[in-house]
Coordinates of C-alpha atoms and ligand atoms in Angstrom, one line a residue:
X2 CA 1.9 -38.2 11.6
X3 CA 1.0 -34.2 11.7
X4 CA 0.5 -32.2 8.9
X5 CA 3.3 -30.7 7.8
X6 CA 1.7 -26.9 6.2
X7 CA 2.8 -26.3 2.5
X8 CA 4.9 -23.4 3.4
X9 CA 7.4 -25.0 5.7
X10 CA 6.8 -28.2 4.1
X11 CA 8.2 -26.3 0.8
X12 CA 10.5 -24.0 2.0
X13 CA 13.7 -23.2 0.0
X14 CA 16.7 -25.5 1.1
X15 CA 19.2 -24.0 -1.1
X16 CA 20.2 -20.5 -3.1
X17 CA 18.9 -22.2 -6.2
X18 CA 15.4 -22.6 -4.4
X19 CA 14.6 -19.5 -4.2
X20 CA 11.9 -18.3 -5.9
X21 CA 11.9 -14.8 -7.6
X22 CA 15.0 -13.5 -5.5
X23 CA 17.5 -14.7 -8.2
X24 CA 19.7 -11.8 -7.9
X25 CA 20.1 -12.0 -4.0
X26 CA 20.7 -15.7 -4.4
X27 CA 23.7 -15.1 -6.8
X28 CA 25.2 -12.2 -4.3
X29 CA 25.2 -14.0 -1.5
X30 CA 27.0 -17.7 -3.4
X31 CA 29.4 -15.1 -4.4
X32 CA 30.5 -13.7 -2.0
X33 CA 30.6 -16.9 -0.2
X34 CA 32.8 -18.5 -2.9
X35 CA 34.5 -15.5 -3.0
X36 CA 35.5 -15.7 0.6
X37 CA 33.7 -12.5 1.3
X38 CA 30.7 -12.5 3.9
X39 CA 30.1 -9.6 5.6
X40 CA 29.7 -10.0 9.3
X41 CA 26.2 -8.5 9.1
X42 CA 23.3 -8.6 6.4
X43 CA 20.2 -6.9 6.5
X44 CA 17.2 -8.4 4.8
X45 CA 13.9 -6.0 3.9
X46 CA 10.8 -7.2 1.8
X47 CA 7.4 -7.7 2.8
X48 CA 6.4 -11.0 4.4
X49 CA 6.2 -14.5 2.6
X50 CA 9.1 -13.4 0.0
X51 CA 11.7 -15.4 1.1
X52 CA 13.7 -13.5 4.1
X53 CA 13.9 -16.2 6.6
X54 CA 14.2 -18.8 3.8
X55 CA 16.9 -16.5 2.5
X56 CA 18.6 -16.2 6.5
X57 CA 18.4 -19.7 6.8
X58 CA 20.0 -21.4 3.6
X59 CA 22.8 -18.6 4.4
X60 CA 23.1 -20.0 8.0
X61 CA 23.2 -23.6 6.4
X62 CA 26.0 -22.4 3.5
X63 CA 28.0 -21.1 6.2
X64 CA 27.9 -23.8 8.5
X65 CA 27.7 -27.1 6.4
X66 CA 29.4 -29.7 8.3
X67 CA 29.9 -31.7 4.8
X68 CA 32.5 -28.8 3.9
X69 CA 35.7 -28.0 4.7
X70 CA 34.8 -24.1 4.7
X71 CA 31.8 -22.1 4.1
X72 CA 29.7 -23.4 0.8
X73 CA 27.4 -22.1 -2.0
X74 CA 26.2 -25.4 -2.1
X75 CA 25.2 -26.5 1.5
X76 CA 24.3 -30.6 1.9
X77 CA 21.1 -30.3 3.2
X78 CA 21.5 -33.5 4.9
X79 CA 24.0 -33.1 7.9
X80 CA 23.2 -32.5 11.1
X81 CA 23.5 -28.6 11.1
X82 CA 21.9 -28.1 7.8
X83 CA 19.1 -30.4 9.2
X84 CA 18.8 -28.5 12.5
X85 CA 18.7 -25.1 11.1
X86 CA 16.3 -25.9 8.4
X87 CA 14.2 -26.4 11.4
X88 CA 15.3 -23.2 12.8
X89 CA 16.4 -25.3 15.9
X90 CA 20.5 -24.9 15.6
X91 CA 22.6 -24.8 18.8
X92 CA 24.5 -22.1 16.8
X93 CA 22.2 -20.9 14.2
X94 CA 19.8 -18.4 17.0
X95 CA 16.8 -16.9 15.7
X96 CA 15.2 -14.0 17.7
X97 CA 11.8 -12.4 16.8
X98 CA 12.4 -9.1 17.9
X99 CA 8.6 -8.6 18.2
X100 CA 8.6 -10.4 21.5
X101 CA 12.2 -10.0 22.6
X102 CA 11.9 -5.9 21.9
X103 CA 13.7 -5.1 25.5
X104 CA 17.8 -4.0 26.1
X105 CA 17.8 -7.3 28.3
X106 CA 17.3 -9.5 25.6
X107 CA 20.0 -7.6 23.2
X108 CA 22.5 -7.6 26.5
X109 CA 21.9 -11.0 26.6
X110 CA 22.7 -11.6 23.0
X111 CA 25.8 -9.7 23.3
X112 CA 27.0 -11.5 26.3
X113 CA 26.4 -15.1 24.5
X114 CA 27.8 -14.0 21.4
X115 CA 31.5 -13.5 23.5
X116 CA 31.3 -17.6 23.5
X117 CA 32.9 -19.4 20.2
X118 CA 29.8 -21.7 18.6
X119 CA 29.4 -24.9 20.3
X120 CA 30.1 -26.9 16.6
X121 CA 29.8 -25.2 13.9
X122 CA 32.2 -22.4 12.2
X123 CA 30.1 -19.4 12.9
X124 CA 27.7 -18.4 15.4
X125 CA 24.9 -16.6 13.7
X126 CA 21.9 -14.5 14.8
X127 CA 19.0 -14.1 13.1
X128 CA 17.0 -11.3 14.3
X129 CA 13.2 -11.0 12.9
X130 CA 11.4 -8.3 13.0
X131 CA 14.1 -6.2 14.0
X132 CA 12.3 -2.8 13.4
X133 CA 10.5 -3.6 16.6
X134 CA 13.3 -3.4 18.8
X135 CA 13.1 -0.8 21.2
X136 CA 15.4 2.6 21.0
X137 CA 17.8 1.3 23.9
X138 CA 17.9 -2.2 22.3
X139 CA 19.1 -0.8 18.8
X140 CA 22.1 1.1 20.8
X141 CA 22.8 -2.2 22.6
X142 CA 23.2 -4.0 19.0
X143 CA 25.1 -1.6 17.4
X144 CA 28.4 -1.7 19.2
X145 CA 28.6 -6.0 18.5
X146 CA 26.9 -4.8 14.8
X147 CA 29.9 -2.8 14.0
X148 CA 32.5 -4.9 15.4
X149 CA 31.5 -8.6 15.9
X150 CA 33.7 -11.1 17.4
X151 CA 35.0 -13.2 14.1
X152 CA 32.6 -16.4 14.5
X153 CA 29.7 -14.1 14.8
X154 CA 27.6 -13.3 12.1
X155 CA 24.4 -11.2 11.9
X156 CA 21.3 -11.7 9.9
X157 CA 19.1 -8.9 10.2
X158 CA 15.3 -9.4 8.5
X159 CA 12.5 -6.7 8.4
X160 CA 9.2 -5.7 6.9
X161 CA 9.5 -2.1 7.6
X162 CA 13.2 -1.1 6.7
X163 CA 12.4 2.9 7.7
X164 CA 11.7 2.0 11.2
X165 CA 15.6 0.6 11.7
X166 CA 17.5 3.7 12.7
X167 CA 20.3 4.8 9.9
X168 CA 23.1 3.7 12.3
X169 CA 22.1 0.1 12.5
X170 CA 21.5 0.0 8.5
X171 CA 24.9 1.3 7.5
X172 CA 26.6 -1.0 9.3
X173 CA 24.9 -3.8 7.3
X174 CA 25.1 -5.4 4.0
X175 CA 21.3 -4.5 2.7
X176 CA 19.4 -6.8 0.6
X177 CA 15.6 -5.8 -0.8
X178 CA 13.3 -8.4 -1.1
X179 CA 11.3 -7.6 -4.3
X180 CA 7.8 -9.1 -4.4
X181 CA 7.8 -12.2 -6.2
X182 CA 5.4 -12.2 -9.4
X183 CA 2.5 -14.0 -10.5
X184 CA 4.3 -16.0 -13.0
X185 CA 6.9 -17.5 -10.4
X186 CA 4.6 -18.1 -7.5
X187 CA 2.1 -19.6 -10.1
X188 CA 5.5 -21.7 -11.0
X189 CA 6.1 -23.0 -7.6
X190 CA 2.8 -23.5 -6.8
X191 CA 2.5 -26.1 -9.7
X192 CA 5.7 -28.2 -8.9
X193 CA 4.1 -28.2 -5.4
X194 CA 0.7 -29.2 -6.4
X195 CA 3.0 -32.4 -8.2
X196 CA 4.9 -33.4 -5.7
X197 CA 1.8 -33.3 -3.3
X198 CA -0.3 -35.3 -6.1
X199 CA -3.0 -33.0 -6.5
X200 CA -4.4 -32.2 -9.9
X201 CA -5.4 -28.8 -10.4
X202 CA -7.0 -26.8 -13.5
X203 CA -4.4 -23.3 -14.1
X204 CA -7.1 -21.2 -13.6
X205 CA -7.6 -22.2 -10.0
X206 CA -3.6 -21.9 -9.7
X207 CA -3.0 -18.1 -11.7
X208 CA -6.1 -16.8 -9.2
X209 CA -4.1 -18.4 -6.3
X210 CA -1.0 -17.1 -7.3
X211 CA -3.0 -13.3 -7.9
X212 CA -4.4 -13.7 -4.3
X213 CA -0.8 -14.0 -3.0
X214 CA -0.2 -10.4 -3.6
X215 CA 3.3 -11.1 -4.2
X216 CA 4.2 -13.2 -1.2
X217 CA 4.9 -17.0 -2.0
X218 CA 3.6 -18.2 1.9
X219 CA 0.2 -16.2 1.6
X220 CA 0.2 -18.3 -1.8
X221 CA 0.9 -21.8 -0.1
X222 CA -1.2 -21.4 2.8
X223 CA -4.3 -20.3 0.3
X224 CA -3.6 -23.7 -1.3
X225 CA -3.5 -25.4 2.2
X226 CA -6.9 -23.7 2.6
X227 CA -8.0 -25.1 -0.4
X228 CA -6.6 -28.7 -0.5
X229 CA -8.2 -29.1 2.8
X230 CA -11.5 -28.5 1.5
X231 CA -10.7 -30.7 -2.5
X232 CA -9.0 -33.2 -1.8
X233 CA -7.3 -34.6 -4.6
X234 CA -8.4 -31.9 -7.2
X235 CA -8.5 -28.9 -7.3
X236 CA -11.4 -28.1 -10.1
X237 CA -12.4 -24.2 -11.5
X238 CA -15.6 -23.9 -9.0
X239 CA -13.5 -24.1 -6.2
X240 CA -12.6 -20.7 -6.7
X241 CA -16.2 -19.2 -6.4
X242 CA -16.9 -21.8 -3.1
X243 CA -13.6 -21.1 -1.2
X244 CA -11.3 -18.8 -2.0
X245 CA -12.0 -15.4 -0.3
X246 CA -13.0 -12.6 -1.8
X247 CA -9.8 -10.5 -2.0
X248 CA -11.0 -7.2 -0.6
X249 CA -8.0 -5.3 -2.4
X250 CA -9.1 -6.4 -5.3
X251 CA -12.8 -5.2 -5.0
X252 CA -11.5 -2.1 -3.7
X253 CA -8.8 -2.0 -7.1
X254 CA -12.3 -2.3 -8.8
X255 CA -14.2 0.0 -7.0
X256 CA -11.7 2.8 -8.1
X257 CA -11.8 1.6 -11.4
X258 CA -15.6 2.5 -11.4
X259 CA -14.7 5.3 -9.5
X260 CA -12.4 7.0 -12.1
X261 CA -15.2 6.2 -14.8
X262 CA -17.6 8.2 -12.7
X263 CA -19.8 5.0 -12.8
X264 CA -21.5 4.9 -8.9
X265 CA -23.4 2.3 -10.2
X266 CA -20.8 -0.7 -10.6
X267 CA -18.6 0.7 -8.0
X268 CA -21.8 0.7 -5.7
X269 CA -22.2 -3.3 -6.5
X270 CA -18.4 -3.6 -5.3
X271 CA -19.2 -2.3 -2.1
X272 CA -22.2 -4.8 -1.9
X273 CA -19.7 -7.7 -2.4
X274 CA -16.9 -6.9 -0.3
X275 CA -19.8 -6.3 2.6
X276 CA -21.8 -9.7 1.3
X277 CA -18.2 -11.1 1.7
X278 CA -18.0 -10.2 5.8
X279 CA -16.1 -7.0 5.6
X280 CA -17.3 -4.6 7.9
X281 CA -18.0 -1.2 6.8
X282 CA -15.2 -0.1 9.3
X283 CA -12.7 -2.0 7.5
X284 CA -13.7 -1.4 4.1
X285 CA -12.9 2.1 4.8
X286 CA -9.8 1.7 5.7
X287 CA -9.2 -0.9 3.0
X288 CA -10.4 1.9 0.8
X289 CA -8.1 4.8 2.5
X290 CA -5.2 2.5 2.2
X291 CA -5.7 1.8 -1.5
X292 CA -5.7 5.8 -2.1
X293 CA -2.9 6.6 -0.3
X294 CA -1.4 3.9 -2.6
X295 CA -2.4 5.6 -5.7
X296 CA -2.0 9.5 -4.9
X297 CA 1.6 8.4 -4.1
X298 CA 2.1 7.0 -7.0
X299 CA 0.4 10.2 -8.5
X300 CA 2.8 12.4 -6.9
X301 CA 5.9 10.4 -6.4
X302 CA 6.2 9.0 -10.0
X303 CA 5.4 4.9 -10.4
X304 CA 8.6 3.6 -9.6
X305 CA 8.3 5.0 -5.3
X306 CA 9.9 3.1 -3.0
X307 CA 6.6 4.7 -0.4
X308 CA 4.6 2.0 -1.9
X309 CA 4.3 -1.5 -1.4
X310 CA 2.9 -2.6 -4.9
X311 CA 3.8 -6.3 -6.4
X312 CA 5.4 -4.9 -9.8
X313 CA 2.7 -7.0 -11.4
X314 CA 0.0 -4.5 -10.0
X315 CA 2.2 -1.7 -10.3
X316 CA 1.8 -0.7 -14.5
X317 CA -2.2 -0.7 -14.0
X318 CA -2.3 1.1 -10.6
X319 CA 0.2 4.1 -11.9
X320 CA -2.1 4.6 -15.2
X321 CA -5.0 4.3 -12.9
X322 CA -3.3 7.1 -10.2
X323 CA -3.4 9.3 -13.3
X324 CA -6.5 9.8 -13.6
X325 CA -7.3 11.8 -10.0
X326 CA -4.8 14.7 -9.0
X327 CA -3.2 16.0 -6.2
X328 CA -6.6 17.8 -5.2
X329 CA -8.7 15.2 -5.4
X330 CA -6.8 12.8 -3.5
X331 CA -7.0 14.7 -0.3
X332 CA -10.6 15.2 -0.8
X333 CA -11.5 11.7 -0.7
X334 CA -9.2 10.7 1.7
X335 CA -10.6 13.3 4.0
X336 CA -14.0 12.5 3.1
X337 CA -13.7 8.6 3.7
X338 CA -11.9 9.0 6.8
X339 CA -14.8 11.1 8.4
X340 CA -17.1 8.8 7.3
X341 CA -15.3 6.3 8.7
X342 CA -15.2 8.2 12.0
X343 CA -18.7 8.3 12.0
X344 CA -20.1 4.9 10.8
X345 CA -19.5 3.3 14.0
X346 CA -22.0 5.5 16.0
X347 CA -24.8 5.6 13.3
X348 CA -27.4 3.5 12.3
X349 CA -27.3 4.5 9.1
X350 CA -23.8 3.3 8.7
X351 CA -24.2 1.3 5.4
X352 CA -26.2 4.6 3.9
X353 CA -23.4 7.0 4.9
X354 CA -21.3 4.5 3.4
X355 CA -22.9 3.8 0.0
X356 CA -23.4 8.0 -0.1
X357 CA -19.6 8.2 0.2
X358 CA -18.9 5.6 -2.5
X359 CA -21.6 8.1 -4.8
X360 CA -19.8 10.8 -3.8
X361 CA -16.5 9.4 -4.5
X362 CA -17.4 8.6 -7.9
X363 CA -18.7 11.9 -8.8
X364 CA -16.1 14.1 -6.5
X365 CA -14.9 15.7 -9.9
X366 CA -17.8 17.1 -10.0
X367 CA -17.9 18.4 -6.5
X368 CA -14.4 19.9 -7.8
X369 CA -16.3 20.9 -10.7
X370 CA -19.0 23.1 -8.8
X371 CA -15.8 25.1 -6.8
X372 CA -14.0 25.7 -9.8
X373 CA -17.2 27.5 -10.8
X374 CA -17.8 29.4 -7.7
X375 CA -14.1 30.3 -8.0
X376 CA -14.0 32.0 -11.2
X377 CA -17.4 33.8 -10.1
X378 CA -16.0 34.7 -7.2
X379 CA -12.8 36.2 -8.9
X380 CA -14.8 37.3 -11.6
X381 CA -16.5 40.5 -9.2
X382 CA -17.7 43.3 -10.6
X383 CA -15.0 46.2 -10.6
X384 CA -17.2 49.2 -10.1
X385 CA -17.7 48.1 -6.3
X386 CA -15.4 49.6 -3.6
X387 CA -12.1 47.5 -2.7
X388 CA -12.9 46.6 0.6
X389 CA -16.4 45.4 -0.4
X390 CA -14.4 43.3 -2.8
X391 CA -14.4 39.5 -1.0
X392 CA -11.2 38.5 -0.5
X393 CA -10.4 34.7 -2.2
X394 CA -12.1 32.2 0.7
X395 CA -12.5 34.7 3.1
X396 CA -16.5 34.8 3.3
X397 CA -18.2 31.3 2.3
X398 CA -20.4 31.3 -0.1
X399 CA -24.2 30.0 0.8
X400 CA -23.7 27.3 -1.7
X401 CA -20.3 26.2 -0.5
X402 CA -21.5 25.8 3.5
X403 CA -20.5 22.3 3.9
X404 CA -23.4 20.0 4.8
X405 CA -23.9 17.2 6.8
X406 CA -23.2 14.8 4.0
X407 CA -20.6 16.7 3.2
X408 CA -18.2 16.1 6.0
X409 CA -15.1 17.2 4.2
X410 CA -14.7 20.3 2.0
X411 CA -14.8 19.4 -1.7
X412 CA -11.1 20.6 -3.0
X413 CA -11.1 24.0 -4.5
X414 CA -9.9 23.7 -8.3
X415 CA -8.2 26.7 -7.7
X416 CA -5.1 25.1 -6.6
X417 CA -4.2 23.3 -9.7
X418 CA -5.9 26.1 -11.6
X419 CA -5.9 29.6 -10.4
X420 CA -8.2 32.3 -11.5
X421 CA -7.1 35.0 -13.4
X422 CA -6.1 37.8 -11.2
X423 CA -9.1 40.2 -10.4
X424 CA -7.2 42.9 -11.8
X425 CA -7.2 41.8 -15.1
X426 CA -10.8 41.7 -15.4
X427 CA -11.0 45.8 -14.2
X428 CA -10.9 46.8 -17.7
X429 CA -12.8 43.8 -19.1
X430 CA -16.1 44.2 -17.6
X431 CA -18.7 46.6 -18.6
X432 CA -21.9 44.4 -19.4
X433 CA -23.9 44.5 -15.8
X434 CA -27.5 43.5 -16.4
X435 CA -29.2 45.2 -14.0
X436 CA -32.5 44.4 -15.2
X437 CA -31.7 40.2 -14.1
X438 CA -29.6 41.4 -10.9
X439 CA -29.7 36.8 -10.0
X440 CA -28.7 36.1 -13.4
X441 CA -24.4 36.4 -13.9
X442 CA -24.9 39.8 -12.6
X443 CA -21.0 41.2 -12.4
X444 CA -19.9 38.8 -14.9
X445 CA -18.6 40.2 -18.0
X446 CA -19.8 38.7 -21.6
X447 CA -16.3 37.8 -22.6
X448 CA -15.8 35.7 -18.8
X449 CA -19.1 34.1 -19.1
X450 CA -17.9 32.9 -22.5
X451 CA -14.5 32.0 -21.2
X452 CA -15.5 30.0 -18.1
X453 CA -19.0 28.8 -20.1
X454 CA -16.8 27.3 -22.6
X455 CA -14.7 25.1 -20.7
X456 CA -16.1 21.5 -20.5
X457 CA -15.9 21.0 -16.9
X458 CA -18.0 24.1 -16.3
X459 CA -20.2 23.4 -18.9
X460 CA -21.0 20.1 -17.8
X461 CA -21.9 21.3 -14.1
X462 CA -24.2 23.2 -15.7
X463 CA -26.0 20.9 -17.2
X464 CA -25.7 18.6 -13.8
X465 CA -27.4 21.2 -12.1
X466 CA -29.9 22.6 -14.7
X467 CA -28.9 26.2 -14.0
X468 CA -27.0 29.0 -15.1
X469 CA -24.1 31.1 -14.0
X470 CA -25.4 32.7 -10.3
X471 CA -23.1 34.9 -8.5
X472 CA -24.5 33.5 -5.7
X473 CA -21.9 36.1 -3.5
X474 CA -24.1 39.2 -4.6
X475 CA -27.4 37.8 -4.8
X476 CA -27.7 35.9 -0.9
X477 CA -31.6 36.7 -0.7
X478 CA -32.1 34.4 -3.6
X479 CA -32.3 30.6 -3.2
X480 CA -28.9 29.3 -3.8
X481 CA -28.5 27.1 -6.7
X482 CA -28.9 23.3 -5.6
X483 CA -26.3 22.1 -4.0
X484 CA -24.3 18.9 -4.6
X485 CA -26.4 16.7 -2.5
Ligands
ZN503 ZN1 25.3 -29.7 5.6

């Protein structure tokens, strides 16, 4: 006899089975034994949290041969419940829209859904992946969407819910999919691990149930991996032997080490996601992802829908998102993405790499340094003529020339923290040293105080060993060392 994976082996057979979706369970045996079942539902989560589980057990409640009508409580055992737990149903159609994308295939639908179901009470479609449907496709569903024949119902599922045009959503009863949480996959993966025989130390289970990232069948087909390889037990080094490295995780670690400025420890992440087969390539983008991930949830406030974070994750991401800004964000972003651009064509693609991850970790700094040139720059002498006056980024400074490490401009500090207008500092400014024309020259006691005593600044200073350089007026002088 084959093997029968965990995931369909395991697979919810009624509304009570399924895990973490409690609240869609209850909804949808109401308004069953409530006689009210919409003639179209519309299923969004990511994958492995129970939409197709979900789609079928409906299917099965709707078409139990056992009952006289529609039930909350399908039998499990007769012949349509049987066939459409196998996804097989003469009446029960499921489509995966990723390879049925085409009008034709919609037209089609339509045309077959004109006939009454060959057995059961309702004939009902269940359309995966239905974002990728094509533009002429979605039009061809939405006339039979809005007014079905009566035996047909519609079971719409999707990973991607702002792909599917407005139209097509409105016209369905919509259902979110939350992502189901460590406890309850580490729940269901224990009453599996019984059934199946298998004993298995918790430790090996909760770092299953973390690697799952919120999706139960990710979770049951790591446990596959991993009953494949121990046999009837599942003991703690098993985890260090088999499980993959979860790369999201390294990455979550990396930032970590990141945010503490530490290059060091996020330096040894980068050496065990690589040790662990990622390719530089794809650690970028791994690392890119994880960004966007936490500047939204910077910008957009923890609780964004923009995100897909298991609300597990979500509490220490959002605190960790606090502790970049706006600025910052884009910097690295832009930054990693160049780099990622030009790894593939270098030799030196693990150096250009690790000097990212350095740079990453001390990109305050970098903000640091341009806050500084800023408020020198704004901080001109008065006595010169207006148009010799620079205007605000209009000639770069020698420092701030971008070098070839530095692929993608540092983010001026200005934005989150504007200079005090030129103006102001007219009347303020009276102590010129000529005697030291490289030394602060044009900056008045009182600014040098002001900008010297603010932490940031003062910590650039000591970075860079120097002093405050108006590096604008003095460009025959070697510039102070820049940040690489
Ligand atoms: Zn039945």
């Amino acid at each position: 006899m084959s093997y029968t994976v965990l995931a369909r082996k395991y697979r919810s057979k009624t509304f009570d089975d399924l895990v973490g979706q409690e609240a869609i369970a209850t909804t949808l045996k109401n308004a069953i034994t409530s006689d009210r079942v919409h003639h179209g539902y519309l299923f969004t989560g990511t994958r492995g949290v129970g939409k197709t589980s979900s789609a079928r057990v409906l299917a099965k409640a709707l078409n139990c041969l056992e009952s006289d009508g529609p039930t909350a409580k399908p039998c499990c055992a007769c012949e349509s419940c049987l066939r459409v737990a196998e996804g097989e149903d003469i009446d029960v159609i499921e489509i995966d829209a990723a390879s049925n994308t085409g009008v034709d295939n919609i037209r089609d639908l339509r045309d077959n859904a004109a006939y009454r179901p060959a057995r059961s009470r309702f004939k009902i479609y269940i359309i995966d992946e239905v974002h990728m449907l094509s533009t002429g496709a979605f039009n061809a569903l939405l006339k039979t969407l809005e007014e079905p024949p009566d035996h047909v119902k519609f079971i719409l599922a999707t990973t991607e819910i702002h792909k599917v045009p407005a139209t097509i959503v409105s016209r369905c009863q919509r259902f979110d999919f939350r992502s189901i949480g460590v406890e309850d996959i580490a729940g269901h993966l224990t009453s599996v691990l019984k059934k199946e025989n298998v004993e298995a130390d918790e430790t090996v289970v909760r770092r299953v149930a973390r690697l799952a990232n919120g999706s139960m069948r990710d979770g049951l087909s790591l446990l596959d991996q991993l009953l494949s390889y121990g046999g009837g037990r599942l003991a703690p080094e098993i985890i260090e032997e088999v499980l993959p490295a979860a790369h999201d995780e390294t990455v979550a670690r990396m930032m970590a080490h990141v945010a503490d400025e530490d290059a060091a420890a996020a330096l040894a992440c980068v050496e065990e996601s690589l040790g662990a087969g990622q390719t530089i390539d794809r650690f970028c983008e791994s690392v890119i992802t994880h960004l966007r991930t936490l500047m939204l949830l910077n910008l957009c406030g923890a609780d964004t829908e923009m995100v897909d974070v298991p609300v597990a994750a979500r509490d220490e991401m959002a605190s960790l998102s606090a502790r970049f800004d706006g600025a910052t964000y884009t910097y690295m972003i832009s930054m990693l993405e160049e780099v990622r651009r030009s790894v593939r064509s270098s030799n030196a693609s693990r150096a250009l790499l690790d000097a990212a991850v350095v740079r990453l970790a001390l990109s305050r700094n970098f903000s640091q340094i341009d806050a500084l040139l800023d408020q020198i720059e704004s901080a001109a002498p008065s006595d010169a003529p207006a148009a010799a006056q620079p205007k605000p980024n209009a000639t770069p400074a020698v420092a701030r020339k971008p070098t070839p490490a530095e692929p993608a401009k540092a983010p001026r500090a200005s934005a989150r923290r504007p200079a005090a207008p030129a103006r102001n500092r007219e009347t303020a400014q009276p102590s010129r040293q000529p005697s030291r024309p490289r030394a602060t020259s044009g900056v008045s006691s009182a600014d040098k105080s002001r900008i010297g005593g603010d932490p940031r600044v003062q910590k650039a200073i000591e970075l860079f060993d120097g002093s405050l350089y108006n590096v604008e007026r003095t460009p025959q002088t070697t510039p102070p060392p820049s940040d690489d």
